[in-house]
PDB file of C-alpha atoms in Angstrom:
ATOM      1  CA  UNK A 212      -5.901 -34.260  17.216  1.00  0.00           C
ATOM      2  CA  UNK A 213      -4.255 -37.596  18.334  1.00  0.00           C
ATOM      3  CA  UNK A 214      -3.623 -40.013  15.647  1.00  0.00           C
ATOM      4  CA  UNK A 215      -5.014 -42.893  16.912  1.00  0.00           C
ATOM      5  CA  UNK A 216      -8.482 -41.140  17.095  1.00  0.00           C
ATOM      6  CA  UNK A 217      -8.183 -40.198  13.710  1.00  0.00           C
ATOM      7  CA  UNK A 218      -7.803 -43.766  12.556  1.00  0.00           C
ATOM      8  CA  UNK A 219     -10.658 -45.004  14.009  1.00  0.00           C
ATOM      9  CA  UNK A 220     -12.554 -42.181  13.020  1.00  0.00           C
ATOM     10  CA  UNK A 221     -11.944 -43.062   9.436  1.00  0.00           C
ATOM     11  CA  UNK A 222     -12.819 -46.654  10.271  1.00  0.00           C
ATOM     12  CA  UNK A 223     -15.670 -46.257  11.502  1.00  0.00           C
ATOM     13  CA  UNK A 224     -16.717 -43.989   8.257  1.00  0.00           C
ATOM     14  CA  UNK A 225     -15.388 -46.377   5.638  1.00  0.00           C
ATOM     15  CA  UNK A 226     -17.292 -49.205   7.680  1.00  0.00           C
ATOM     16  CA  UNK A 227     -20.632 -47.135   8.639  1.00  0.00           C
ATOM     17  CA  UNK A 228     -20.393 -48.919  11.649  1.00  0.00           C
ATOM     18  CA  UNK A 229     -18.793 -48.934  15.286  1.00  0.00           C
ATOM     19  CA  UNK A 230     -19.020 -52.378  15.731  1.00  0.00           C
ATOM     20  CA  UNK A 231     -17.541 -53.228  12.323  1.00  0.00           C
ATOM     21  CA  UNK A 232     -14.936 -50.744  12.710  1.00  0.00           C
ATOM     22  CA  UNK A 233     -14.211 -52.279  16.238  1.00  0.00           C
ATOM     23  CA  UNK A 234     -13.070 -55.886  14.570  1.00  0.00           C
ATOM     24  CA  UNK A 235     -11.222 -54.063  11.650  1.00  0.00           C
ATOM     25  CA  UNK A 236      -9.055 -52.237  14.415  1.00  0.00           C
ATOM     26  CA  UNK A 237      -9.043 -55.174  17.180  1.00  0.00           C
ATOM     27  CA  UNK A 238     -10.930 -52.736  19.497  1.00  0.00           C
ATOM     28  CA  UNK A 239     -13.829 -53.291  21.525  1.00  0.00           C
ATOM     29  CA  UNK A 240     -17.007 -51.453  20.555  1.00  0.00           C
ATOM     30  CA  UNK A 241     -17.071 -49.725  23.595  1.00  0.00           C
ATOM     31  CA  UNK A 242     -13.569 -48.377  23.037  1.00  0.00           C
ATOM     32  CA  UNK A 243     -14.349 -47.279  19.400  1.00  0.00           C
ATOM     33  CA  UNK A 244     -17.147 -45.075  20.647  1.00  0.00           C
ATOM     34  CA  UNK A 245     -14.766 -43.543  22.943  1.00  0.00           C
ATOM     35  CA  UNK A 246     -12.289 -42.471  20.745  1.00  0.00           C
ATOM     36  CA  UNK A 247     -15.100 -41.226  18.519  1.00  0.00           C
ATOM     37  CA  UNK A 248     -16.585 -39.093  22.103  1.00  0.00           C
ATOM     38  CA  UNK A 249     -13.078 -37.792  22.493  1.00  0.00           C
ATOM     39  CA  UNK A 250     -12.171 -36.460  19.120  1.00  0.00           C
ATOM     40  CA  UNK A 251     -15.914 -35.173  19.238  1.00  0.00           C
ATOM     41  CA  UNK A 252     -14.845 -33.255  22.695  1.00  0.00           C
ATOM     42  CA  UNK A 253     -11.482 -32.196  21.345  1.00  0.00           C
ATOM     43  CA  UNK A 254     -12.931 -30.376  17.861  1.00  0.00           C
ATOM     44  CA  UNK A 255     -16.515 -29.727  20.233  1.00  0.00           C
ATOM     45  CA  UNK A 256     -18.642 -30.891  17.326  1.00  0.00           C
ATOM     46  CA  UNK A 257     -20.473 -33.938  15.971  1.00  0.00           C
ATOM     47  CA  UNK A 258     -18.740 -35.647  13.437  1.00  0.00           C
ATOM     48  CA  UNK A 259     -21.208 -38.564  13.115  1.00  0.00           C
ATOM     49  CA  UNK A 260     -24.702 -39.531  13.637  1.00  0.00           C
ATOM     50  CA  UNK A 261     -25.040 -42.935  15.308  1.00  0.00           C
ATOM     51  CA  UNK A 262     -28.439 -44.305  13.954  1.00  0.00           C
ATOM     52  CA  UNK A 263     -27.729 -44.533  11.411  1.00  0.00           C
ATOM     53  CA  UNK A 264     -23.967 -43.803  11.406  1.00  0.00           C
ATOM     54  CA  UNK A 265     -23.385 -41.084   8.387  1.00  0.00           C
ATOM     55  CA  UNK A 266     -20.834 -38.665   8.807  1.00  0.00           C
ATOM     56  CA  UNK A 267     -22.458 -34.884   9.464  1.00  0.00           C
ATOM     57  CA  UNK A 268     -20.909 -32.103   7.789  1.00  0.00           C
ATOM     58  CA  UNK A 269     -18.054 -31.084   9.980  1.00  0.00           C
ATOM     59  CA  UNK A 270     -17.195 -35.317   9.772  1.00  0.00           C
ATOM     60  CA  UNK A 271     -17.061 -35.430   6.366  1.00  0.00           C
ATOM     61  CA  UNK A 272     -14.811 -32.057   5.924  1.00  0.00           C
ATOM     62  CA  UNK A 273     -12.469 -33.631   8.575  1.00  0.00           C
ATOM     63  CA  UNK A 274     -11.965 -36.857   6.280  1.00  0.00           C
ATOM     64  CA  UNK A 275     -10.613 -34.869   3.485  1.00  0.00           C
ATOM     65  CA  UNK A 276      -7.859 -33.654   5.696  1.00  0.00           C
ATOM     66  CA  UNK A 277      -7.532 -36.763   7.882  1.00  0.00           C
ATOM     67  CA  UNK A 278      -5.954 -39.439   5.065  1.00  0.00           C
ATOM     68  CA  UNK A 279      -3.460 -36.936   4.333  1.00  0.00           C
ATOM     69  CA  UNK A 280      -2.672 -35.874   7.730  1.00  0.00           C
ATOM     70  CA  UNK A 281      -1.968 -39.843   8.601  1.00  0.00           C
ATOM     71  CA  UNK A 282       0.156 -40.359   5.643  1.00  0.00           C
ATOM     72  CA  UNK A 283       2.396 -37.245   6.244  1.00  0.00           C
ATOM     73  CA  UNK A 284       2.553 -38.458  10.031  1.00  0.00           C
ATOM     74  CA  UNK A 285       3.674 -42.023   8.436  1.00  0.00           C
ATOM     75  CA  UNK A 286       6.195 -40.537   6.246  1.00  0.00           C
ATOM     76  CA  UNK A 287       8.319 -38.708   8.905  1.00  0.00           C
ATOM     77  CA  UNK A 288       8.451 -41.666  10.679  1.00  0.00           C
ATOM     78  CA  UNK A 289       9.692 -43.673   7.859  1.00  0.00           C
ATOM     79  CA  UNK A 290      12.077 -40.782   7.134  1.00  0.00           C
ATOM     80  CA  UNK A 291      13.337 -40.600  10.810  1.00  0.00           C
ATOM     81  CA  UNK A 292      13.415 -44.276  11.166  1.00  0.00           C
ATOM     82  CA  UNK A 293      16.201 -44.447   7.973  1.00  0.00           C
ATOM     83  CA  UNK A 294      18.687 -41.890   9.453  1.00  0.00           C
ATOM     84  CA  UNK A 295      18.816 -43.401  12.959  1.00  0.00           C
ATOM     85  CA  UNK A 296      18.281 -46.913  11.286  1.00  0.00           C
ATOM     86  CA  UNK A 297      21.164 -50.003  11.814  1.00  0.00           C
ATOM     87  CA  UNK A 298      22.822 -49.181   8.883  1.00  0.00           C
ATOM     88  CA  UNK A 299      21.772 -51.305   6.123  1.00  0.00           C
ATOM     89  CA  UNK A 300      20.199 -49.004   3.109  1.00  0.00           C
ATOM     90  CA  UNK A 301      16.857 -50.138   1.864  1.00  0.00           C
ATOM     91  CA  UNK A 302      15.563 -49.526  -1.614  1.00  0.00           C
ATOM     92  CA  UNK A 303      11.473 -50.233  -2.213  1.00  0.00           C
ATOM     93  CA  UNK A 304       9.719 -49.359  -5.342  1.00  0.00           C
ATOM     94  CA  UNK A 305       6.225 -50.039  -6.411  1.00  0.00           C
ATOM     95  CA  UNK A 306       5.006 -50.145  -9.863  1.00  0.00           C
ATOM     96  CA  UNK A 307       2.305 -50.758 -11.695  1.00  0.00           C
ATOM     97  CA  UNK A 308       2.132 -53.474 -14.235  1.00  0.00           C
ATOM     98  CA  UNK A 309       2.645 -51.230 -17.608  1.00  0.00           C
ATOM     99  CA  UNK A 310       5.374 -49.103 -15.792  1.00  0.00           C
ATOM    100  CA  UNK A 311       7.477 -52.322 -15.103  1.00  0.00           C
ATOM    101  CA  UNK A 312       9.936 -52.121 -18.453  1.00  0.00           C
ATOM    102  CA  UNK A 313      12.997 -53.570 -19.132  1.00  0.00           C
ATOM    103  CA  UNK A 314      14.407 -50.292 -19.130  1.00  0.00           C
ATOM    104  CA  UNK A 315      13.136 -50.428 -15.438  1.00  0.00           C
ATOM    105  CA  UNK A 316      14.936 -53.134 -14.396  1.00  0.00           C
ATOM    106  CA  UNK A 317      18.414 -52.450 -16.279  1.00  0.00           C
ATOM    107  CA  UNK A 318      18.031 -48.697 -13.975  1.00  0.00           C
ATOM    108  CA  UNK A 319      17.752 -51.305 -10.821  1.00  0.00           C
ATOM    109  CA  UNK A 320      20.660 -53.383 -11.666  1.00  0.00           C
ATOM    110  CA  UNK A 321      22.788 -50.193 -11.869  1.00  0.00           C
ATOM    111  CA  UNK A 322      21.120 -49.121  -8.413  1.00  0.00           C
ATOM    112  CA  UNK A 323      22.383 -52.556  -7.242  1.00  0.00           C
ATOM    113  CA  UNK A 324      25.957 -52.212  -8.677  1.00  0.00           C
ATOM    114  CA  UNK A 325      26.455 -48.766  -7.266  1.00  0.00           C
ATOM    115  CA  UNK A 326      25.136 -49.754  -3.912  1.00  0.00           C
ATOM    116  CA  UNK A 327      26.066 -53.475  -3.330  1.00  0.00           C
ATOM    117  CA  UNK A 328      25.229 -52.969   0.370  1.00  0.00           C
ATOM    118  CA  UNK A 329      21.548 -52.155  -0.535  1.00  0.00           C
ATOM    119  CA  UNK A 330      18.487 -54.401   0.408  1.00  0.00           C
ATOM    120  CA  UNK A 331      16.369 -54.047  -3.049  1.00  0.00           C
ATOM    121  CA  UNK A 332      12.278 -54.670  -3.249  1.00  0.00           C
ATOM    122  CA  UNK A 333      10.078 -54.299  -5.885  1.00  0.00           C
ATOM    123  CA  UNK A 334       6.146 -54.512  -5.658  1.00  0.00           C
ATOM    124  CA  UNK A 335       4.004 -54.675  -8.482  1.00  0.00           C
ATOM    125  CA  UNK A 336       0.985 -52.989  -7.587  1.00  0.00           C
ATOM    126  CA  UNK A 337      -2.550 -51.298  -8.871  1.00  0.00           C
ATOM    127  CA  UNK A 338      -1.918 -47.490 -10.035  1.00  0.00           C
ATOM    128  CA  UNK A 339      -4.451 -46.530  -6.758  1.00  0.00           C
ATOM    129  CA  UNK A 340      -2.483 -47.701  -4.338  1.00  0.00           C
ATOM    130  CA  UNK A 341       1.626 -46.343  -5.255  1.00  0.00           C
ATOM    131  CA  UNK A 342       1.038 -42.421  -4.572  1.00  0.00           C
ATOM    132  CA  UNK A 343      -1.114 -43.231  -0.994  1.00  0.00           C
ATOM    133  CA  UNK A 344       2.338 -45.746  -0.190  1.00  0.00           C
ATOM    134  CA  UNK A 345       5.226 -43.058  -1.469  1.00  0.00           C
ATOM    135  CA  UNK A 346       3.116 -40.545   0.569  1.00  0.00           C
ATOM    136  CA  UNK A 347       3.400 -42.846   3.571  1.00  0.00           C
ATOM    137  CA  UNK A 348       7.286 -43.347   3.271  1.00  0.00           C
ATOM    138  CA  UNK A 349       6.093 -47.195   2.480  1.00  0.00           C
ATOM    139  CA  UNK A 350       7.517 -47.087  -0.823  1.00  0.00           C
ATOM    140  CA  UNK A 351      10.884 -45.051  -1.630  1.00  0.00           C
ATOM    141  CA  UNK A 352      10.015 -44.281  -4.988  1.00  0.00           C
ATOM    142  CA  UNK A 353       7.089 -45.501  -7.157  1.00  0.00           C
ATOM    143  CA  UNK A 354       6.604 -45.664 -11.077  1.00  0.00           C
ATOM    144  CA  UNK A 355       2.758 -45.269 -12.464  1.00  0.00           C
ATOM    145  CA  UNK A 356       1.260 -45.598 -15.646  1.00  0.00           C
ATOM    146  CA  UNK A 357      -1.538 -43.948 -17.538  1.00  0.00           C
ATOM    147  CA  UNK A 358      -3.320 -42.082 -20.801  1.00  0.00           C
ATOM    148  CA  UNK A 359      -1.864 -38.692 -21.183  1.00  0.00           C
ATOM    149  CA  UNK A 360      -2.288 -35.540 -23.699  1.00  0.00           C
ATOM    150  CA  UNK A 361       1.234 -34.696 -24.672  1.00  0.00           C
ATOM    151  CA  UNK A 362       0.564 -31.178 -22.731  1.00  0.00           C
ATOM    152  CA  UNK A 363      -0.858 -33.217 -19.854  1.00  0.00           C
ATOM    153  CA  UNK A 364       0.734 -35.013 -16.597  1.00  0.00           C
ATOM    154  CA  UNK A 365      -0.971 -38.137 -15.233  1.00  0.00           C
ATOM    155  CA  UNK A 366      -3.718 -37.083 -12.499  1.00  0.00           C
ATOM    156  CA  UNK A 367      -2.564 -37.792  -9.117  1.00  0.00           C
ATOM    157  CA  UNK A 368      -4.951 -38.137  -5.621  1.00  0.00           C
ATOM    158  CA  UNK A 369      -4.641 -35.632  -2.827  1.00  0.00           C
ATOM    159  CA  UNK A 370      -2.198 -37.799  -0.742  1.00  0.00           C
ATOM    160  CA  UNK A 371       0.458 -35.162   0.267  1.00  0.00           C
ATOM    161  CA  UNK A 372       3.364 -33.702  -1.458  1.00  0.00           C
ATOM    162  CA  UNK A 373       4.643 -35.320  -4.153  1.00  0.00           C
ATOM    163  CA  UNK A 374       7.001 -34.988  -7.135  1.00  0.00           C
ATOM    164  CA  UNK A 375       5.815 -36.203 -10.280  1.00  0.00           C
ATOM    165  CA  UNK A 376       9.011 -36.853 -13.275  1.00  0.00           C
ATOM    166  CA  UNK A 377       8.499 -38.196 -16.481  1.00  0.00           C
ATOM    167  CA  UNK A 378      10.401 -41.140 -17.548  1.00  0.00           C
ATOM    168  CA  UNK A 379       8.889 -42.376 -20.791  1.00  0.00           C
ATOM    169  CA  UNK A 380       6.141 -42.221 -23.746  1.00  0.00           C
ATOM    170  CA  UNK A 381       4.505 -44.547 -25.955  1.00  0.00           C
ATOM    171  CA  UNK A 382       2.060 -44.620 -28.597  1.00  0.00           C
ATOM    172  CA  UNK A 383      -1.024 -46.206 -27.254  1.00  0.00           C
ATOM    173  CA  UNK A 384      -2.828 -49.718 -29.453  1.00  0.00           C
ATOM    174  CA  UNK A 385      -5.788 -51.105 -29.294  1.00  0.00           C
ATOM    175  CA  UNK A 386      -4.997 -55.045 -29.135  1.00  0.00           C
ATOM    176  CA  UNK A 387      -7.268 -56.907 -31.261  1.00  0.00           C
ATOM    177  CA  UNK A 388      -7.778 -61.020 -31.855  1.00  0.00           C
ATOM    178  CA  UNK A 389      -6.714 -61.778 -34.765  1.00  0.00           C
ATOM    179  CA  UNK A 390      -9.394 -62.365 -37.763  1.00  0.00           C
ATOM    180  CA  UNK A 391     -11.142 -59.250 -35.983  1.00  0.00           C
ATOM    181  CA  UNK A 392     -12.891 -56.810 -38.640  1.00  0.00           C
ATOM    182  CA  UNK A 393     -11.391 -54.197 -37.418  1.00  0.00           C
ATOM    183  CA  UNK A 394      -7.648 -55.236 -38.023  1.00  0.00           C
ATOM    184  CA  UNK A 395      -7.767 -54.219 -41.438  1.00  0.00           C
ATOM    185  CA  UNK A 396      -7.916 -50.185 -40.540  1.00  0.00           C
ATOM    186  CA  UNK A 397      -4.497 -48.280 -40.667  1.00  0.00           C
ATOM    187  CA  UNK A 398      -5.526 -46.470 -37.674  1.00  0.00           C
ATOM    188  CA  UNK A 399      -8.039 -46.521 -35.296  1.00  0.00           C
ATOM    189  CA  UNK A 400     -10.408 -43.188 -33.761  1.00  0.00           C
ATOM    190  CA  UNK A 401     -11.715 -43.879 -30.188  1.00  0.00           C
ATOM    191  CA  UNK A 402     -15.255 -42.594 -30.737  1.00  0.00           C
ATOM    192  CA  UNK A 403     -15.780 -45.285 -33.387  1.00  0.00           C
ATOM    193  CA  UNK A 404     -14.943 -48.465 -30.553  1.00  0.00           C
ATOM    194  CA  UNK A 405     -17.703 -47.039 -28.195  1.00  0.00           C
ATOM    195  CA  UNK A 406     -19.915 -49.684 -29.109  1.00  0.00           C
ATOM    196  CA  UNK A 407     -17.499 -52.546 -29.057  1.00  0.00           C
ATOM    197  CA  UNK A 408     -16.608 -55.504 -26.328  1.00  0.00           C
ATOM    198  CA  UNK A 409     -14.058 -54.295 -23.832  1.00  0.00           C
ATOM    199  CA  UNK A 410     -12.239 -55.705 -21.608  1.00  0.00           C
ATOM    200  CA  UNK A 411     -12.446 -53.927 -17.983  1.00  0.00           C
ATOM    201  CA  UNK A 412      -8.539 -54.075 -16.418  1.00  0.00           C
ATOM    202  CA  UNK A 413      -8.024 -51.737 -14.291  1.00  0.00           C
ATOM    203  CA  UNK A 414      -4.228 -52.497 -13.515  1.00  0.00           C
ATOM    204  CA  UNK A 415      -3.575 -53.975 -16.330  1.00  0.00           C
ATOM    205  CA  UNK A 416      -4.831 -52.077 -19.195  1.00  0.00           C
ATOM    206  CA  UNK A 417      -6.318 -48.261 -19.877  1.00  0.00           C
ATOM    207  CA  UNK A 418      -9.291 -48.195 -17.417  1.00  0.00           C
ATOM    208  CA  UNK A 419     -12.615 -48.338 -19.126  1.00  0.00           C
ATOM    209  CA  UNK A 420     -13.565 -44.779 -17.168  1.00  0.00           C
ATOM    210  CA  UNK A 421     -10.742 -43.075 -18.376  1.00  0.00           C
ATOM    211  CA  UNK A 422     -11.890 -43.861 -21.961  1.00  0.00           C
ATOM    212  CA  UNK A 423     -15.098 -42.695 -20.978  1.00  0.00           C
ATOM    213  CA  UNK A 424     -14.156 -39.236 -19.955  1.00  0.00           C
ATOM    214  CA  UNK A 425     -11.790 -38.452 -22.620  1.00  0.00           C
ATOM    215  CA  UNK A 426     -14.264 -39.919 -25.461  1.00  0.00           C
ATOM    216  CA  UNK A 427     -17.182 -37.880 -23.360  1.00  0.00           C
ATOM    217  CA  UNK A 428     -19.331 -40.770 -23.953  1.00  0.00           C
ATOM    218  CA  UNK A 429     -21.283 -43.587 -21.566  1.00  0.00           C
ATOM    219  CA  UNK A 430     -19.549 -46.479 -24.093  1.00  0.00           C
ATOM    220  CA  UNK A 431     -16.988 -48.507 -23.275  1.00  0.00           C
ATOM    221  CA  UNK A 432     -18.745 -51.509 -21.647  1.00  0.00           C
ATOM    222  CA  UNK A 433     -16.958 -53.936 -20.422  1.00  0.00           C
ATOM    223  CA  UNK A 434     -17.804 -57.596 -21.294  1.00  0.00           C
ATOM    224  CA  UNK A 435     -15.715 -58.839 -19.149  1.00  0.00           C
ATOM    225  CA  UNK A 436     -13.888 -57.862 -15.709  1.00  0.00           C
ATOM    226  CA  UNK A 437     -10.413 -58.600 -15.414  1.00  0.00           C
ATOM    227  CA  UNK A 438      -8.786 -58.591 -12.127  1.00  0.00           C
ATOM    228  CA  UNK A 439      -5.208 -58.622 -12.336  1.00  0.00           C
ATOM    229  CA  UNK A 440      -1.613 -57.107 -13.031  1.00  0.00           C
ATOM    230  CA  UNK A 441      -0.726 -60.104 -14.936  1.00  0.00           C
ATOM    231  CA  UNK A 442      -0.863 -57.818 -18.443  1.00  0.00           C
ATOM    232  CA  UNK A 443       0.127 -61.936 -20.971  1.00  0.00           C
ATOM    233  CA  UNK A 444      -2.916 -62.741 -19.127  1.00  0.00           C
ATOM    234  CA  UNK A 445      -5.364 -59.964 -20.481  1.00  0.00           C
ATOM    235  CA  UNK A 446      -4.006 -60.719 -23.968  1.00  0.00           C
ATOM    236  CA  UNK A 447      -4.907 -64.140 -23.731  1.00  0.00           C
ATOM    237  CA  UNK A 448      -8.300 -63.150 -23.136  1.00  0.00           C
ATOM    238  CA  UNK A 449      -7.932 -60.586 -26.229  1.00  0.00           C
ATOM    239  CA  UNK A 450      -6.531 -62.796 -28.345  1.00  0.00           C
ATOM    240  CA  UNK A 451      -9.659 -65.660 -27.220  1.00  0.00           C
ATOM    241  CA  UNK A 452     -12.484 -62.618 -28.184  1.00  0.00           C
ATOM    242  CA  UNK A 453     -13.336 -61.761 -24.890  1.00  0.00           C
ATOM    243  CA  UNK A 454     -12.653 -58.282 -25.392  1.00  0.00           C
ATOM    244  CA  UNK A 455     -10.601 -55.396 -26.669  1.00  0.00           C
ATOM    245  CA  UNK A 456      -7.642 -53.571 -24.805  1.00  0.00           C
ATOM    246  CA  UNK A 457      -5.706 -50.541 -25.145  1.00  0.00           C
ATOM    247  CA  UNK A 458      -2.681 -50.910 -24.537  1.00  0.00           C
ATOM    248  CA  UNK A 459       1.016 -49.294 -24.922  1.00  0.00           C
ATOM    249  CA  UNK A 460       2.314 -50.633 -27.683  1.00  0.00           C
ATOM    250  CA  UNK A 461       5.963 -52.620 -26.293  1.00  0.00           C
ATOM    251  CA  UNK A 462       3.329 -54.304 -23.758  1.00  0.00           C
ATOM    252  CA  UNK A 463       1.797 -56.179 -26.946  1.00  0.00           C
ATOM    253  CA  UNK A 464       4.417 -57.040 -29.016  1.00  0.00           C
ATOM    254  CA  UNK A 465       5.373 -61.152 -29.076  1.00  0.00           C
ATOM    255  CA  UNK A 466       1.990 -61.974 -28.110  1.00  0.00           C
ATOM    256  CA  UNK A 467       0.411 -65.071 -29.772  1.00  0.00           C
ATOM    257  CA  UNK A 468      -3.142 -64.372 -32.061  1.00  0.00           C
ATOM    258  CA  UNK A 469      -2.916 -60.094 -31.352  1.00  0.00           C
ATOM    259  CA  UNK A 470      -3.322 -57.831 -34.103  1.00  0.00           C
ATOM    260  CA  UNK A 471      -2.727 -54.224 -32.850  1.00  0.00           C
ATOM    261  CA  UNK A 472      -4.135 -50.798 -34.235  1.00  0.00           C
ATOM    262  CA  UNK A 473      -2.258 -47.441 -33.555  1.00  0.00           C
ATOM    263  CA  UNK A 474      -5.195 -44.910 -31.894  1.00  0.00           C
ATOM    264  CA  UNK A 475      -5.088 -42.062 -34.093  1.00  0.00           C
ATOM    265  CA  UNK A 476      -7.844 -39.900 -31.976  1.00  0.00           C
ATOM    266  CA  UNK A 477      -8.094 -38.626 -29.708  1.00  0.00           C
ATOM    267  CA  UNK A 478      -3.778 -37.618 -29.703  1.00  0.00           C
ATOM    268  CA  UNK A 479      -3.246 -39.752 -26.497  1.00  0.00           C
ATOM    269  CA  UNK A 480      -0.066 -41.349 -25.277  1.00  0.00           C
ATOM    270  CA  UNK A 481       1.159 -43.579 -22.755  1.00  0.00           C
ATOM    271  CA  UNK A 482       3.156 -42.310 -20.017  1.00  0.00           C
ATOM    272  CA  UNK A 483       4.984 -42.876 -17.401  1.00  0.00           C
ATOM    273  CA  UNK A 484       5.950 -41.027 -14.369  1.00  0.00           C
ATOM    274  CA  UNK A 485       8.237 -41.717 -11.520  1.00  0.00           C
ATOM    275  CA  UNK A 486       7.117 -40.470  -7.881  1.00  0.00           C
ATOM    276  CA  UNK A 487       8.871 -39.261  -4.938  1.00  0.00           C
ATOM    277  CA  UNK A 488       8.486 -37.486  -2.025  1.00  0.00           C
ATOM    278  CA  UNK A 489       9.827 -34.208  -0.695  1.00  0.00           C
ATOM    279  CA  UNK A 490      13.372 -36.027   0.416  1.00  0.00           C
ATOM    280  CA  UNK A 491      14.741 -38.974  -1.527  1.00  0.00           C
ATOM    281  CA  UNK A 492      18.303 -40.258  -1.114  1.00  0.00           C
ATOM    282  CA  UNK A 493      20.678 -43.066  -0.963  1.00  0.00           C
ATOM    283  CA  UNK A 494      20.075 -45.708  -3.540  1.00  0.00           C
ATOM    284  CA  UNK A 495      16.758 -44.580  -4.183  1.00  0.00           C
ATOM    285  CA  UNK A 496      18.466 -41.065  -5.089  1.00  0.00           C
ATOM    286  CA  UNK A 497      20.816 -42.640  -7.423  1.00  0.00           C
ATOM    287  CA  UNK A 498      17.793 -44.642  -9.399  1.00  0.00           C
ATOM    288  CA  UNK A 499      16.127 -41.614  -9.770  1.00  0.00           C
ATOM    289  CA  UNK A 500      18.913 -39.814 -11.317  1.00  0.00           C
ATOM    290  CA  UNK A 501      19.296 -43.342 -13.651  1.00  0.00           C
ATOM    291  CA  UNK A 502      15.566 -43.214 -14.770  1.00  0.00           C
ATOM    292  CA  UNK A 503      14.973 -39.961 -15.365  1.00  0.00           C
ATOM    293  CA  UNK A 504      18.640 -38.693 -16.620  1.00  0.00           C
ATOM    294  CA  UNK A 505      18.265 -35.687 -14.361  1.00  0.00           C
ATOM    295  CA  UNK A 506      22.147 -35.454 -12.893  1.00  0.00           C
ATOM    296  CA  UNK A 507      21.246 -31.938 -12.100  1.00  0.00           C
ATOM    297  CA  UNK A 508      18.095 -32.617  -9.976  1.00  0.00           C
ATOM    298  CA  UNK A 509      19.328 -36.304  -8.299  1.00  0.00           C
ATOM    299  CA  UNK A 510      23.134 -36.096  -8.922  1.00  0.00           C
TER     300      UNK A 510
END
């Protein structure tokens, strides 16, 4: 199955449409029904209906495998592309905005004095989109954030093979405004805030529909949408009544008119996990072996 046929095939099902899919890719209609004839020909079955255009059910089988079959084509060229490269040694991590610690950034100035030569980037992105880039090759290595049992990694897409390392835990808060009723409790259970005003952060806070499958409940509404990575930000909404957060705790502390609560139920923590592919080396290597304190694995 050529590539490029696969790419506009999934074009052309995220869009529903040749003609939209034909200005996403910079393609002429005509062209993006061609590629769709060929791969058609090539697997000698339908894979969408044209009017309207749904995906039939050979289509939609081959779009499970066809994201991961791209990325794992994009990683071995990034992978091939650093061994034959000029020379200079790249390091690029992604992270999402709770992952990004100071501990974090004292493991990247270590990178930087062990490899002076080293180009360094780091990309603060939404937890979605760092496994799809390490997958790729995009990123080197990437650092993500979520609501764990202590038993319990962080869930990760179907993007390819990855390696998933813990690097640290945190008790989880729920940041409250101050003067808020609920600031008098020693502890707070996560059933009982079903009912209250949330703020919805995606990238910045515990999503809401995480809450909503651990507390097995249809609460959690937000009363306000917050789209961001900019974590001060969301507090200043908190600490203005907009809405509650959860939160790990070192991501409230310092912040002007927040009162936090410890969450006492359901046992959750916050954790956070570094991610690789199947090869990592070089300076990326080296920060691996710094963040996790695995000599034996990355040394």
């Amino acid at each position: 199955m050529d590539p490029h046929l696969l790419r506009t095939f999934i074009s052309v099902a995220r869009c529903g449409s040749f003609s939209d899919a034909a200005h996403e890719l910079g393609f002429t209609p005509a062209a993006v029904s061609e590629h769709i004839a060929s791969l058609e020909a090539d697997l000698r079955t339908s894979l969408l209906t044209r009017r309207p255009v749904m995906l039939t059910s050979a289509g939609a089988r081959l779009l499970e495998h066809a994201g991961p079959l791209l990325l794992r084509l994009d990683a071995a060229r990034a992978d091939v592309e650093r061994l034959s490269g000029s020379g200079a040694a790249r390091l690029v991590v992604g992270a999402s905005p709770l992952a990004m610690t100071p501990r974090i950034a004292t493991a990247l100035d270590r990178v930087r004095q062990a490899h002076p030569a080293t180009k360094a980037s780091l990309r603060i992105l939404g937890r979605r989109e760092i496994p799809a880039a390490v997958a790729s090759g995009t990123l080197d290595l990437g650092l993500i954030d979520g609501p764990a049992t202590p038993a319990d990694a962080l869930p990760l897409p179907e993007v390819g093979a990855l390696t998933a390392v813990t690097v640290a835990e945190a008790p989880l808060v729920v940041a409250l405004p101050t003067g808020h009723p609920l600031t008098r409790r020693l502890g707070l259970r996560l059933a009982d805030l079903a009912d209250a005003h949330w703020l919805d952060a995606p990238d910045a806070a515990m999503p809401l529909e995480q809450l909503r499958a651990v507390s097995r409940t249809d609460g959690f509404r937000a009363s306000l949408t917050y789209e961001g990575t900019d974590v001060r930000g969301l507090l200043t909404l908190t600490a203005a009544g907009h809405g509650l957060a959860l939160l790990p705790h070192p991501a409230t502390k310092g912040t002007p008119g927040i009162v936090t609560a410890p969450l006492i139920a359901p046992r959750l923590l916050h954790r956070t996990e570094l991610l690789h592919g199947p090869a990592v080396d070089g300076p990326a290597r080296t920060l691996a072996a710094v963040m996790t304190g695995d000599r034996h694995r990355y040394g």
